[in-house]
PDB file of C-alpha atoms in Angstrom:
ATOM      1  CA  UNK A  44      28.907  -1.289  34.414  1.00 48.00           C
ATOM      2  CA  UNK A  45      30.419  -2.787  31.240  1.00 56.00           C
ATOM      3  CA  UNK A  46      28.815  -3.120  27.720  1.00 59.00           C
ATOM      4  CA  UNK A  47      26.581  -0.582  25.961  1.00 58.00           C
ATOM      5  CA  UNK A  48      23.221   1.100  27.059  1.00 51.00           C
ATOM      6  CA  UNK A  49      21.969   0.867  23.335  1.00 58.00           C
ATOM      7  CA  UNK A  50      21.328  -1.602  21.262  1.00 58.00           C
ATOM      8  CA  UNK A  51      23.885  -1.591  18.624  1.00 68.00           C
ATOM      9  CA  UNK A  52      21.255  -3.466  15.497  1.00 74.00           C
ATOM     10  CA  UNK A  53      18.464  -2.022  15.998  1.00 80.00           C
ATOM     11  CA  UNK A  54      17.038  -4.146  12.833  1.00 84.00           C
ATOM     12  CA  UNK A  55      14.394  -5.599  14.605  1.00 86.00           C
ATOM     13  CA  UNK A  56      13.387  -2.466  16.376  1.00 88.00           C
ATOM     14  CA  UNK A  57      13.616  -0.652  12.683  1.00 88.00           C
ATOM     15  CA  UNK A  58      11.432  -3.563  11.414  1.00 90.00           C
ATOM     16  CA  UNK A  59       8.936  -3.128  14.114  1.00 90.00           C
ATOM     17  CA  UNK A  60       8.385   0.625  12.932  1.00 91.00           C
ATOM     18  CA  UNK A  61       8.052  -0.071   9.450  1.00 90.00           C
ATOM     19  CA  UNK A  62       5.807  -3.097  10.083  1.00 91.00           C
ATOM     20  CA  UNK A  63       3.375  -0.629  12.162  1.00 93.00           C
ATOM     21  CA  UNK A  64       0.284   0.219  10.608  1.00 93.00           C
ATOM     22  CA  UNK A  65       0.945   3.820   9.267  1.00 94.00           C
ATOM     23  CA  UNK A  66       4.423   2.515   7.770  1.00 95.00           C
ATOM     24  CA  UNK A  67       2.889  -0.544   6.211  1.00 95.00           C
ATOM     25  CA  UNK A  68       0.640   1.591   4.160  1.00 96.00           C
ATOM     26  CA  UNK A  69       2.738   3.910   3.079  1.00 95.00           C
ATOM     27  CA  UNK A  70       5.685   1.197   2.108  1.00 95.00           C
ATOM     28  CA  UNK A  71       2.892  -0.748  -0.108  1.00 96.00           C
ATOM     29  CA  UNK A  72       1.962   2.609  -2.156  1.00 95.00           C
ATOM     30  CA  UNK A  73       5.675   3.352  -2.656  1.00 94.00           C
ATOM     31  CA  UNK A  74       6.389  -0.378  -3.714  1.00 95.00           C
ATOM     32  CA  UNK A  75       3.298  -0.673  -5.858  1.00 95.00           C
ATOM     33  CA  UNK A  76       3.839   2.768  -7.580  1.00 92.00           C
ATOM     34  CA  UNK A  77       7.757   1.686  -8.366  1.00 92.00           C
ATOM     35  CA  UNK A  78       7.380  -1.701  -9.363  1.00 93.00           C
ATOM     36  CA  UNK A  79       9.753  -2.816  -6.140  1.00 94.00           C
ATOM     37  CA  UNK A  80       8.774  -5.518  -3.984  1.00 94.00           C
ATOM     38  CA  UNK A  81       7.807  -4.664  -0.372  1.00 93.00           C
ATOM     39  CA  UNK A  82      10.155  -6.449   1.480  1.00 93.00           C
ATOM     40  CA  UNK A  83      13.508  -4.667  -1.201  1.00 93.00           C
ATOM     41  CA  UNK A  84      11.940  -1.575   0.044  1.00 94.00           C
ATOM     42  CA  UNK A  85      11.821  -1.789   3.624  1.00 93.00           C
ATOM     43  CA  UNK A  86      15.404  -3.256   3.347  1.00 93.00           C
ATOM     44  CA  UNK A  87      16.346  -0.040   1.763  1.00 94.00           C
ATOM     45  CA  UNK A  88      14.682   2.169   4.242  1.00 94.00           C
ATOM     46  CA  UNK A  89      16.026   0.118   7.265  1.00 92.00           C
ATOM     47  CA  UNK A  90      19.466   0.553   5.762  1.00 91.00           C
ATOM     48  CA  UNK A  91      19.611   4.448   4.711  1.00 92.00           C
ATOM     49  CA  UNK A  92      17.328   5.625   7.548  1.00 92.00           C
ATOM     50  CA  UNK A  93      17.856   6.150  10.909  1.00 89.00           C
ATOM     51  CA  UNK A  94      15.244   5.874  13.576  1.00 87.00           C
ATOM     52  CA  UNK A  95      13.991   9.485  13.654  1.00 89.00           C
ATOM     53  CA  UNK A  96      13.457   9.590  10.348  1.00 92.00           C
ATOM     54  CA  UNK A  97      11.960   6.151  10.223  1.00 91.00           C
ATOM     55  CA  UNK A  98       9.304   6.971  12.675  1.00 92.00           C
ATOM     56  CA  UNK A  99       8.196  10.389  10.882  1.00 93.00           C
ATOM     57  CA  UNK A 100       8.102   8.980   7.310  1.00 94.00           C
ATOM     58  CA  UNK A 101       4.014   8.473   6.976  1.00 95.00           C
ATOM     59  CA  UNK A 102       3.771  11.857   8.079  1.00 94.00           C
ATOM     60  CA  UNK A 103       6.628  13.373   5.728  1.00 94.00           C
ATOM     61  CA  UNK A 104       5.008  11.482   3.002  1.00 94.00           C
ATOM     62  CA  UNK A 105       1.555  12.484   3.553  1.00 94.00           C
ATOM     63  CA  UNK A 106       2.628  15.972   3.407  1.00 93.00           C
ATOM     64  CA  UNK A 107       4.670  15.179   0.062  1.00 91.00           C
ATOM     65  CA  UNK A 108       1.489  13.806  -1.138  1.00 90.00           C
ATOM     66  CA  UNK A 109      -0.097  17.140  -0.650  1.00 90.00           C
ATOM     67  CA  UNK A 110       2.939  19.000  -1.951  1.00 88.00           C
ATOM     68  CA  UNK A 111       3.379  16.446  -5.472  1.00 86.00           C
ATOM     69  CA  UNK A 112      -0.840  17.418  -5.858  1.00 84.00           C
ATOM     70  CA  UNK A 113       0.061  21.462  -6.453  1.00 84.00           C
ATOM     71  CA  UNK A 114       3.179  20.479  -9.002  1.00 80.00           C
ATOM     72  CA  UNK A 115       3.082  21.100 -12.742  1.00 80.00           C
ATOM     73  CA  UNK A 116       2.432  18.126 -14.811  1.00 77.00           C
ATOM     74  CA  UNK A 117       6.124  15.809 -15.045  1.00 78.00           C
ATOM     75  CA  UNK A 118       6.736  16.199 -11.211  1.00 81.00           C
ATOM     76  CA  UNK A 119       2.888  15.571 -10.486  1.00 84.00           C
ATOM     77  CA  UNK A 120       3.551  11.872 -11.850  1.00 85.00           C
ATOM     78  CA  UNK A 121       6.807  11.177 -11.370  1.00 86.00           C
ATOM     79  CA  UNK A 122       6.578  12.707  -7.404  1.00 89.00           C
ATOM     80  CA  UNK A 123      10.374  13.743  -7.353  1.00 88.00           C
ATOM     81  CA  UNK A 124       9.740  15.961  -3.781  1.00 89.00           C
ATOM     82  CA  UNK A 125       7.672  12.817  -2.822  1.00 90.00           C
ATOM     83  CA  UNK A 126      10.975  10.787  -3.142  1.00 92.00           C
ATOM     84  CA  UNK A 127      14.116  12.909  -2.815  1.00 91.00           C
ATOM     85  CA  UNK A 128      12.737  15.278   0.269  1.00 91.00           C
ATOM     86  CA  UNK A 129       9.735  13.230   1.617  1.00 92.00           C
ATOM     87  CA  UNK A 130      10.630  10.457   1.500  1.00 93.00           C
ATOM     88  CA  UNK A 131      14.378  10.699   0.414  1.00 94.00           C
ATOM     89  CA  UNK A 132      14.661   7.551  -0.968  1.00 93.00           C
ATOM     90  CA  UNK A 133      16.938   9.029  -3.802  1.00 93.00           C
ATOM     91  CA  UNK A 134      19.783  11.956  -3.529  1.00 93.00           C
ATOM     92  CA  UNK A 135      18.296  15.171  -4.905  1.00 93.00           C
ATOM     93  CA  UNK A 136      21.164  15.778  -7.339  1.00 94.00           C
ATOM     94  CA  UNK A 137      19.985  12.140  -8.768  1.00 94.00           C
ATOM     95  CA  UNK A 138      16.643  12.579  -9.014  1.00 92.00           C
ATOM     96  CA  UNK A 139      16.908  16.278 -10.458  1.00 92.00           C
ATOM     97  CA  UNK A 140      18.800  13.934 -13.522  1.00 94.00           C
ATOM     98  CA  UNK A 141      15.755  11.799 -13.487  1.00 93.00           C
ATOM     99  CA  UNK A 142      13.550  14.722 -13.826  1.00 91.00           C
ATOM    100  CA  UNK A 143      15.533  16.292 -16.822  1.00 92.00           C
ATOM    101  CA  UNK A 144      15.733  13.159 -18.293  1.00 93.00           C
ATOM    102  CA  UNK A 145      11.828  12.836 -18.210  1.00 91.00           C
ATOM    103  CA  UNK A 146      11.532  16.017 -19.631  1.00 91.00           C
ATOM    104  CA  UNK A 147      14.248  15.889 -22.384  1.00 92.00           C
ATOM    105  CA  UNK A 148      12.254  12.626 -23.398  1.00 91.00           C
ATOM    106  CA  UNK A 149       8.543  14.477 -23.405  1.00 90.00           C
ATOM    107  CA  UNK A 150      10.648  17.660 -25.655  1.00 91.00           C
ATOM    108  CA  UNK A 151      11.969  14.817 -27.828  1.00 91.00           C
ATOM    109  CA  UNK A 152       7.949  14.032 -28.475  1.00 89.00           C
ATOM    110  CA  UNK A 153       7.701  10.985 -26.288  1.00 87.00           C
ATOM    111  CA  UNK A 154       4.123  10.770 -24.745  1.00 91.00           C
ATOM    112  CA  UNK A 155       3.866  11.788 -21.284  1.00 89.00           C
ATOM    113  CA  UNK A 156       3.273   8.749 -19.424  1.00 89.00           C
ATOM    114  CA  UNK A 157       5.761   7.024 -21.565  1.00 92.00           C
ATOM    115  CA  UNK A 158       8.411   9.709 -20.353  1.00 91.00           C
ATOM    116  CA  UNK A 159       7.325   8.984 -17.011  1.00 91.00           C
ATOM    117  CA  UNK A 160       7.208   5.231 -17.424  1.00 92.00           C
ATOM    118  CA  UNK A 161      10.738   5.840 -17.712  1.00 93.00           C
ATOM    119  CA  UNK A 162      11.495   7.934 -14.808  1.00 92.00           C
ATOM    120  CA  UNK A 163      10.156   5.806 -12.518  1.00 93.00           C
ATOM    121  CA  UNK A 164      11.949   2.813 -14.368  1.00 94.00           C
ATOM    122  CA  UNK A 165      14.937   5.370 -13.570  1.00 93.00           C
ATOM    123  CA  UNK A 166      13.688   5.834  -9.925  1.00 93.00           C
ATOM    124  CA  UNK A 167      13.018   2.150  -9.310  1.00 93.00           C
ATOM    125  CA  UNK A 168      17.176   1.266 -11.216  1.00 93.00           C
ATOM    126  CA  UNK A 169      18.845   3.696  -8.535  1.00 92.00           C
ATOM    127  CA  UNK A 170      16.687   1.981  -5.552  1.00 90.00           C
ATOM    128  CA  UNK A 171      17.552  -1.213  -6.353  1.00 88.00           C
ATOM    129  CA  UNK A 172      21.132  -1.248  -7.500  1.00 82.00           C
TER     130      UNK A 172
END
């Protein structure tokens, strides 16, 4: 038997998960939360992720949901968990420089949601580059 058992792009099979309904959801409240376009983010996802993790993300990011609700106040709105361990969109050692950076801002007397404005300007930056 010659060639390969597996499918070697699995894009459309990828697409197909994130397309489903649970996925769909939960890639529109990411994009409309970051200011990224839907169809950037599930670009991003189909490129990082494999397909394990693709099919558990709505429940990984219900449960960082859950986890983001029981935070103090800077990690609350910005979501770091949500989007370095939930959903790890971002590299923990990056978004743990986000988060100081949001909080050197708020120490430095910049309103709260102005600090996080920032962050998720931050957030949104490393996503996209």
């Amino acid at each position: 038997m010659s060639g390969y058992l597996y499918e070697k792009d699995l894009t459309s099979m990828k697409y197909a998960i994130l397309t489903s309904t649970r996925h769909d959801r939960m890639v529109r409240e990411i994009a409309a939360e970051l200011g990224i376009p839907q169809l950037r983010l599930r670009r991003y996802i189909m490129n990082r992720f494999d397909m394990l993790l693709m099919e558990n993300l709505p429940a990984r990011y219900e449960q960082g949901k859950r986890l983001v609700e029981e935070a103090p106040s800077p990690e609350r709105d910005l979501r770091p968990h949500l989007y370095s361990r939930a959903v790890p969109l971002i590299a923990e050692e990056e978004m743990d420089h986000i988060l100081s950076r949001v909080r050197e801002l708020m120490e430095n007397g910049t309103p709260r949601d102005d600090a996080v404005s920032a962050g998720r300007a931050l957030i949104r930056e490393a996503i996209m580059r």
